[in-house]
Amino acid sequence: GAGVSQSPSNKVTEKGKDVELRCDPISGHTALYWYRQSLGQGLEFLIYFQGNSAPDKSGLPSDRFSAERTGGSVSTLTIQRTQQEDSAVYFCASSFSLRSSYNEQFFGPGTRLTVL
Amino acid sequence: GENVEQHPSTLSVQEGDSAVIKCTYSDSASNYFPWYKQELGKGPQLIIDIRSNVGEKKDQRIAVTLNKTAKHFSLHITETQPEDSAVYFCAASLRYGNNRLAFGKGNQVVVIP
């Protein structure tokens, strides 16, 4: 079946503009994560959605960042008033969350964001 | 929160030799340790993982070892091939809660033909 998909694959924007990044998780996966990878760095956790529970936003770097997950499926990460330090690759991952098992996270191909 | 350190940052090996990447973690409550391989322009892909109730796990040419007392775990790749060239990330998480992964900074492995 299809894996995690993300769009767009590349986004170039001007400083101060808002951007929206989209994630389509694997069908049936209840958990969805957003991570950010800056150049030469590991992945940094941003936000986590699990079913209908309130999201864990503890990794969001500032209030310019927000995310939604509609209908328990598609998610959108929004960055308002983008800054140059927001330039990074943004990855989405999903997993089939079961309390009785460890849950492999499947990653999408990422969206490369460049803020000029 | 959890802090994962990964060494070395780059590693070059001759084809056929072994490669070892080491990681340390800070939170003794962490109990799940996956390794991801990331090829250029792609998302990370899980290659092997280990849980805290196991000391070693092997899958063909790759193996992972875990030392809970010392809080470190290692990835071993034997008989390296050019297609093993990639960036490898270690990660750690708690089983319960949000399962958020704390990643190391990655290790660039180059297999020289």
mmCIF file of C-alpha atoms in Angstrom:
data_model
loop_
_atom_site.group_PDB
_atom_site.id
_atom_site.type_symbol
_atom_site.label_atom_id
_atom_site.label_comp_id
_atom_site.label_asym_id
_atom_site.label_seq_id
_atom_site.Cartn_x
_atom_site.Cartn_y
_atom_site.Cartn_z
ATOM 1 C CA GLY A 1 0.000 0.000 0.000
ATOM 2 C CA ALA A 2 0.912 3.662 -0.155
ATOM 3 C CA GLY A 3 3.325 5.078 2.356
ATOM 4 C CA VAL A 4 3.306 8.460 4.034
ATOM 5 C CA SER A 5 3.104 11.257 1.492
ATOM 6 C CA GLN A 6 3.966 14.921 1.917
ATOM 7 C CA SER A 7 3.437 17.985 -0.207
ATOM 8 C CA PRO A 8 4.974 20.054 -1.530
ATOM 9 C CA SER A 9 8.344 18.364 -1.859
ATOM 10 C CA ASN A 10 10.053 21.745 -2.034
ATOM 11 C CA LYS A 11 8.904 25.169 -0.919
ATOM 12 C CA VAL A 12 10.753 28.427 -1.342
ATOM 13 C CA THR A 13 9.248 31.447 0.373
ATOM 14 C CA GLU A 14 10.163 34.952 1.371
ATOM 15 C CA LYS A 15 10.799 35.944 4.947
ATOM 16 C CA GLY A 16 7.583 37.013 6.650
ATOM 17 C CA LYS A 17 5.264 34.886 4.516
ATOM 18 C CA ASP A 18 3.099 32.065 5.869
ATOM 19 C CA VAL A 19 3.503 28.495 4.616
ATOM 20 C CA GLU A 20 1.447 25.310 4.907
ATOM 21 C CA LEU A 21 2.922 21.843 4.699
ATOM 22 C CA ARG A 22 0.698 18.816 4.179
ATOM 23 C CA CYS A 23 0.996 15.223 5.358
ATOM 24 C CA ASP A 24 -1.082 12.207 4.317
ATOM 25 C CA PRO A 25 -0.357 9.379 6.763
ATOM 26 C CA ILE A 26 -0.705 5.684 6.077
ATOM 27 C CA SER A 27 -4.365 4.707 6.135
ATOM 28 C CA GLY A 28 -5.396 3.341 9.516
ATOM 29 C CA HIS A 29 -2.474 4.835 11.409
ATOM 30 C CA THR A 30 -3.758 6.652 14.461
ATOM 31 C CA ALA A 31 -0.547 8.382 15.511
ATOM 32 C CA LEU A 32 1.036 11.197 13.486
ATOM 33 C CA TYR A 33 4.256 13.084 14.167
ATOM 34 C CA TRP A 34 6.007 16.106 12.719
ATOM 35 C CA TYR A 35 9.799 16.400 12.900
ATOM 36 C CA ARG A 36 12.235 18.983 11.573
ATOM 37 C CA GLN A 37 15.738 18.343 10.261
ATOM 38 C CA SER A 38 18.077 21.278 9.968
ATOM 39 C CA LEU A 39 21.175 20.979 7.796
ATOM 40 C CA GLY A 40 23.573 18.391 9.175
ATOM 41 C CA GLN A 41 21.439 17.703 12.229
ATOM 42 C CA GLY A 42 19.254 14.910 13.513
ATOM 43 C CA LEU A 43 15.498 15.050 13.483
ATOM 44 C CA GLU A 44 13.860 17.302 16.048
ATOM 45 C CA PHE A 45 10.401 16.436 17.373
ATOM 46 C CA LEU A 46 7.758 19.129 16.833
ATOM 47 C CA ILE A 47 4.260 17.793 17.527
ATOM 48 C CA TYR A 48 2.340 14.542 18.008
ATOM 49 C CA PHE A 49 -1.294 13.602 17.326
ATOM 50 C CA GLN A 50 -2.936 10.473 18.684
ATOM 51 C CA GLY A 51 -6.519 9.763 17.714
ATOM 52 C CA ASN A 52 -8.904 12.312 19.200
ATOM 53 C CA SER A 53 -6.627 13.233 22.084
ATOM 54 C CA ALA A 54 -5.211 16.709 22.506
ATOM 55 C CA PRO A 55 -1.941 16.970 20.557
ATOM 56 C CA ASP A 56 1.427 17.081 22.276
ATOM 57 C CA LYS A 57 2.798 20.441 21.128
ATOM 58 C CA SER A 58 5.814 20.445 23.413
ATOM 59 C CA GLY A 59 8.339 20.424 20.554
ATOM 60 C CA LEU A 60 7.027 23.462 18.665
ATOM 61 C CA PRO A 61 9.813 26.083 18.693
ATOM 62 C CA SER A 62 7.574 29.151 18.798
ATOM 63 C CA ASP A 63 3.961 30.278 18.594
ATOM 64 C CA ARG A 64 4.463 30.901 14.880
ATOM 65 C CA PHE A 65 4.193 27.132 14.440
ATOM 66 C CA SER A 66 0.870 25.309 14.578
ATOM 67 C CA ALA A 67 -0.569 22.069 13.257
ATOM 68 C CA GLU A 68 -3.949 20.512 12.675
ATOM 69 C CA ARG A 69 -5.119 17.019 11.965
ATOM 70 C CA THR A 70 -8.522 16.849 10.356
ATOM 71 C CA GLY A 71 -10.722 13.788 10.640
ATOM 72 C CA GLY A 72 -7.927 11.809 12.224
ATOM 73 C CA SER A 73 -6.084 11.604 8.923
ATOM 74 C CA VAL A 74 -4.476 14.446 6.945
ATOM 75 C CA SER A 75 -2.355 16.921 8.871
ATOM 76 C CA THR A 76 -1.209 20.432 8.034
ATOM 77 C CA LEU A 77 1.767 22.172 9.636
ATOM 78 C CA THR A 78 1.532 25.956 9.385
ATOM 79 C CA ILE A 79 4.415 28.354 9.912
ATOM 80 C CA GLN A 80 3.439 31.997 10.159
ATOM 81 C CA ARG A 81 5.744 34.934 9.448
ATOM 82 C CA THR A 82 8.545 32.625 8.362
ATOM 83 C CA GLN A 83 12.118 33.381 9.392
ATOM 84 C CA GLN A 84 15.371 32.243 7.777
ATOM 85 C CA GLU A 85 16.038 29.908 10.705
ATOM 86 C CA ASP A 86 12.871 28.019 9.777
ATOM 87 C CA SER A 87 14.675 26.684 6.697
ATOM 88 C CA ALA A 88 14.870 22.906 7.117
ATOM 89 C CA VAL A 89 13.386 19.654 5.903
ATOM 90 C CA TYR A 90 10.081 18.911 7.615
ATOM 91 C CA PHE A 91 9.202 15.245 7.985
ATOM 92 C CA CYS A 92 5.913 13.664 8.848
ATOM 93 C CA ALA A 93 5.680 10.154 10.306
ATOM 94 C CA SER A 94 2.787 7.911 11.227
ATOM 95 C CA SER A 95 2.382 4.750 13.251
ATOM 96 C CA PHE A 96 -0.337 2.323 14.232
ATOM 97 C CA SER A 97 -0.474 2.974 17.929
ATOM 98 C CA LEU A 98 -1.176 0.051 20.180
ATOM 99 C CA ARG A 99 -0.464 0.271 23.892
ATOM 100 C CA SER A 100 0.730 -3.305 23.937
ATOM 101 C CA SER A 101 3.424 -2.942 21.281
ATOM 102 C CA TYR A 102 6.279 -0.784 20.177
ATOM 103 C CA ASN A 103 5.200 1.227 17.208
ATOM 104 C CA GLU A 104 7.417 1.676 14.165
ATOM 105 C CA GLN A 105 7.187 5.161 12.798
ATOM 106 C CA PHE A 106 7.018 5.357 9.013
ATOM 107 C CA PHE A 107 8.428 8.551 7.571
ATOM 108 C CA GLY A 108 7.388 10.515 4.536
ATOM 109 C CA PRO A 109 9.884 11.930 1.997
ATOM 110 C CA GLY A 110 9.870 15.337 3.651
ATOM 111 C CA THR A 111 9.248 18.918 2.526
ATOM 112 C CA ARG A 112 12.334 21.058 2.017
ATOM 113 C CA LEU A 113 11.528 24.599 3.130
ATOM 114 C CA THR A 114 13.803 27.453 2.136
ATOM 115 C CA VAL A 115 13.128 30.905 3.541
ATOM 116 C CA LEU A 116 14.900 33.657 1.617
ATOM 117 C CA GLY B 1 14.041 15.223 28.164
ATOM 118 C CA GLU B 2 15.996 12.489 26.437
ATOM 119 C CA ASN B 3 19.363 13.395 24.901
ATOM 120 C CA VAL B 4 20.956 11.061 22.354
ATOM 121 C CA GLU B 5 24.601 11.418 21.356
ATOM 122 C CA GLN B 6 25.982 9.671 18.281
ATOM 123 C CA HIS B 7 29.618 8.985 17.317
ATOM 124 C CA PRO B 8 31.486 9.247 15.026
ATOM 125 C CA SER B 9 29.920 11.849 12.752
ATOM 126 C CA THR B 10 31.467 10.359 9.629
ATOM 127 C CA LEU B 11 32.841 6.925 8.906
ATOM 128 C CA SER B 12 34.612 5.632 5.811
ATOM 129 C CA VAL B 13 35.137 1.905 5.357
ATOM 130 C CA GLN B 14 36.454 -0.309 2.619
ATOM 131 C CA GLU B 15 33.887 -2.501 0.944
ATOM 132 C CA GLY B 16 33.688 -5.794 2.796
ATOM 133 C CA ASP B 17 34.874 -4.375 6.122
ATOM 134 C CA SER B 18 32.664 -3.796 9.150
ATOM 135 C CA ALA B 19 31.223 -0.496 10.346
ATOM 136 C CA VAL B 20 30.249 0.312 13.921
ATOM 137 C CA ILE B 21 28.267 3.332 15.078
ATOM 138 C CA LYS B 22 27.829 4.069 18.770
ATOM 139 C CA CYS B 23 25.131 6.034 20.569
ATOM 140 C CA THR B 24 24.539 7.034 24.170
ATOM 141 C CA TYR B 25 21.310 8.143 25.786
ATOM 142 C CA SER B 26 20.559 10.028 28.962
ATOM 143 C CA ASP B 27 17.114 8.912 30.158
ATOM 144 C CA SER B 28 17.251 5.540 31.926
ATOM 145 C CA ALA B 29 13.483 5.194 31.370
ATOM 146 C CA SER B 30 13.943 4.941 27.594
ATOM 147 C CA ASN B 31 13.211 1.416 26.448
ATOM 148 C CA TYR B 32 12.972 1.435 22.663
ATOM 149 C CA PHE B 33 15.969 2.069 20.405
ATOM 150 C CA PRO B 34 15.455 2.134 16.615
ATOM 151 C CA TRP B 35 18.065 2.752 13.943
ATOM 152 C CA TYR B 36 17.130 4.599 10.773
ATOM 153 C CA LYS B 37 18.899 4.785 7.415
ATOM 154 C CA GLN B 38 18.461 7.925 5.364
ATOM 155 C CA GLU B 39 19.480 8.042 1.729
ATOM 156 C CA LEU B 40 19.984 11.315 -0.074
ATOM 157 C CA GLY B 41 16.703 13.155 -0.623
ATOM 158 C CA LYS B 42 14.584 10.570 1.155
ATOM 159 C CA GLY B 43 12.946 10.159 4.526
ATOM 160 C CA PRO B 44 14.483 7.960 7.234
ATOM 161 C CA GLN B 45 13.729 4.257 6.978
ATOM 162 C CA LEU B 46 13.784 1.875 9.925
ATOM 163 C CA ILE B 47 16.431 -0.827 9.503
ATOM 164 C CA ILE B 48 16.499 -2.457 12.923
ATOM 165 C CA ASP B 49 15.325 -1.782 16.449
ATOM 166 C CA ILE B 50 15.918 -3.169 19.910
ATOM 167 C CA ARG B 51 13.877 -3.130 23.082
ATOM 168 C CA SER B 52 15.274 -2.782 26.560
ATOM 169 C CA ASN B 53 14.570 -6.363 27.547
ATOM 170 C CA VAL B 54 17.032 -7.619 24.901
ATOM 171 C CA GLY B 55 20.809 -7.203 24.781
ATOM 172 C CA GLU B 56 21.437 -7.981 21.134
ATOM 173 C CA LYS B 57 19.477 -8.393 17.923
ATOM 174 C CA LYS B 58 20.683 -9.455 14.492
ATOM 175 C CA ASP B 59 19.164 -9.270 11.032
ATOM 176 C CA GLN B 60 21.385 -10.587 8.249
ATOM 177 C CA ARG B 61 24.358 -8.200 7.986
ATOM 178 C CA ILE B 62 23.201 -5.751 10.620
ATOM 179 C CA ALA B 63 23.114 -6.134 14.368
ATOM 180 C CA VAL B 64 22.411 -3.900 17.320
ATOM 181 C CA THR B 65 23.664 -4.238 20.882
ATOM 182 C CA LEU B 66 22.313 -2.517 23.978
ATOM 183 C CA ASN B 67 24.016 -1.910 27.309
ATOM 184 C CA LYS B 68 21.351 -0.568 29.683
ATOM 185 C CA THR B 69 23.761 -0.092 32.573
ATOM 186 C CA ALA B 70 26.059 2.122 30.544
ATOM 187 C CA LYS B 71 23.144 3.597 28.554
ATOM 188 C CA HIS B 72 24.684 2.998 25.183
ATOM 189 C CA PHE B 73 23.771 1.046 22.087
ATOM 190 C CA SER B 74 25.610 0.308 18.870
ATOM 191 C CA LEU B 75 24.891 -0.580 15.242
ATOM 192 C CA HIS B 76 27.138 -3.115 13.544
ATOM 193 C CA ILE B 77 27.175 -3.577 9.765
ATOM 194 C CA THR B 78 29.269 -6.476 8.500
ATOM 195 C CA GLU B 79 30.510 -7.156 4.958
ATOM 196 C CA THR B 80 29.700 -3.607 3.938
ATOM 197 C CA GLN B 81 28.533 -2.912 0.389
ATOM 198 C CA PRO B 82 28.363 0.348 -1.588
ATOM 199 C CA GLU B 83 24.574 0.456 -1.113
ATOM 200 C CA ASP B 84 25.173 0.726 2.644
ATOM 201 C CA SER B 85 26.463 4.274 2.051
ATOM 202 C CA ALA B 86 23.943 6.591 3.741
ATOM 203 C CA VAL B 87 23.318 8.589 6.898
ATOM 204 C CA TYR B 88 22.401 6.447 9.884
ATOM 205 C CA PHE B 89 20.448 7.803 12.844
ATOM 206 C CA CYS B 90 19.996 6.247 16.242
ATOM 207 C CA ALA B 91 16.997 7.184 18.354
ATOM 208 C CA ALA B 92 15.455 6.470 21.734
ATOM 209 C CA SER B 93 11.961 6.672 23.117
ATOM 210 C CA LEU B 94 9.677 5.563 25.874
ATOM 211 C CA ARG B 95 7.292 2.766 25.036
ATOM 212 C CA TYR B 96 4.294 4.469 26.590
ATOM 213 C CA GLY B 97 3.136 8.009 26.264
ATOM 214 C CA ASN B 98 3.672 9.624 22.912
ATOM 215 C CA ASN B 99 6.544 7.429 21.718
ATOM 216 C CA ARG B 100 8.276 10.561 20.497
ATOM 217 C CA LEU B 101 11.721 9.738 19.178
ATOM 218 C CA ALA B 102 14.818 11.599 20.305
ATOM 219 C CA PHE B 103 17.353 11.342 17.467
ATOM 220 C CA GLY B 104 21.111 11.489 17.395
ATOM 221 C CA LYS B 105 22.705 13.864 14.893
ATOM 222 C CA GLY B 106 23.427 11.138 12.381
ATOM 223 C CA ASN B 107 26.459 9.367 11.027
ATOM 224 C CA GLN B 108 27.535 9.577 7.393
ATOM 225 C CA VAL B 109 28.800 6.156 6.347
ATOM 226 C CA VAL B 110 30.786 5.948 3.121
ATOM 227 C CA VAL B 111 31.655 2.530 1.749
ATOM 228 C CA ILE B 112 34.623 2.727 -0.587
ATOM 229 C CA PRO B 113 34.479 0.184 -3.419
#
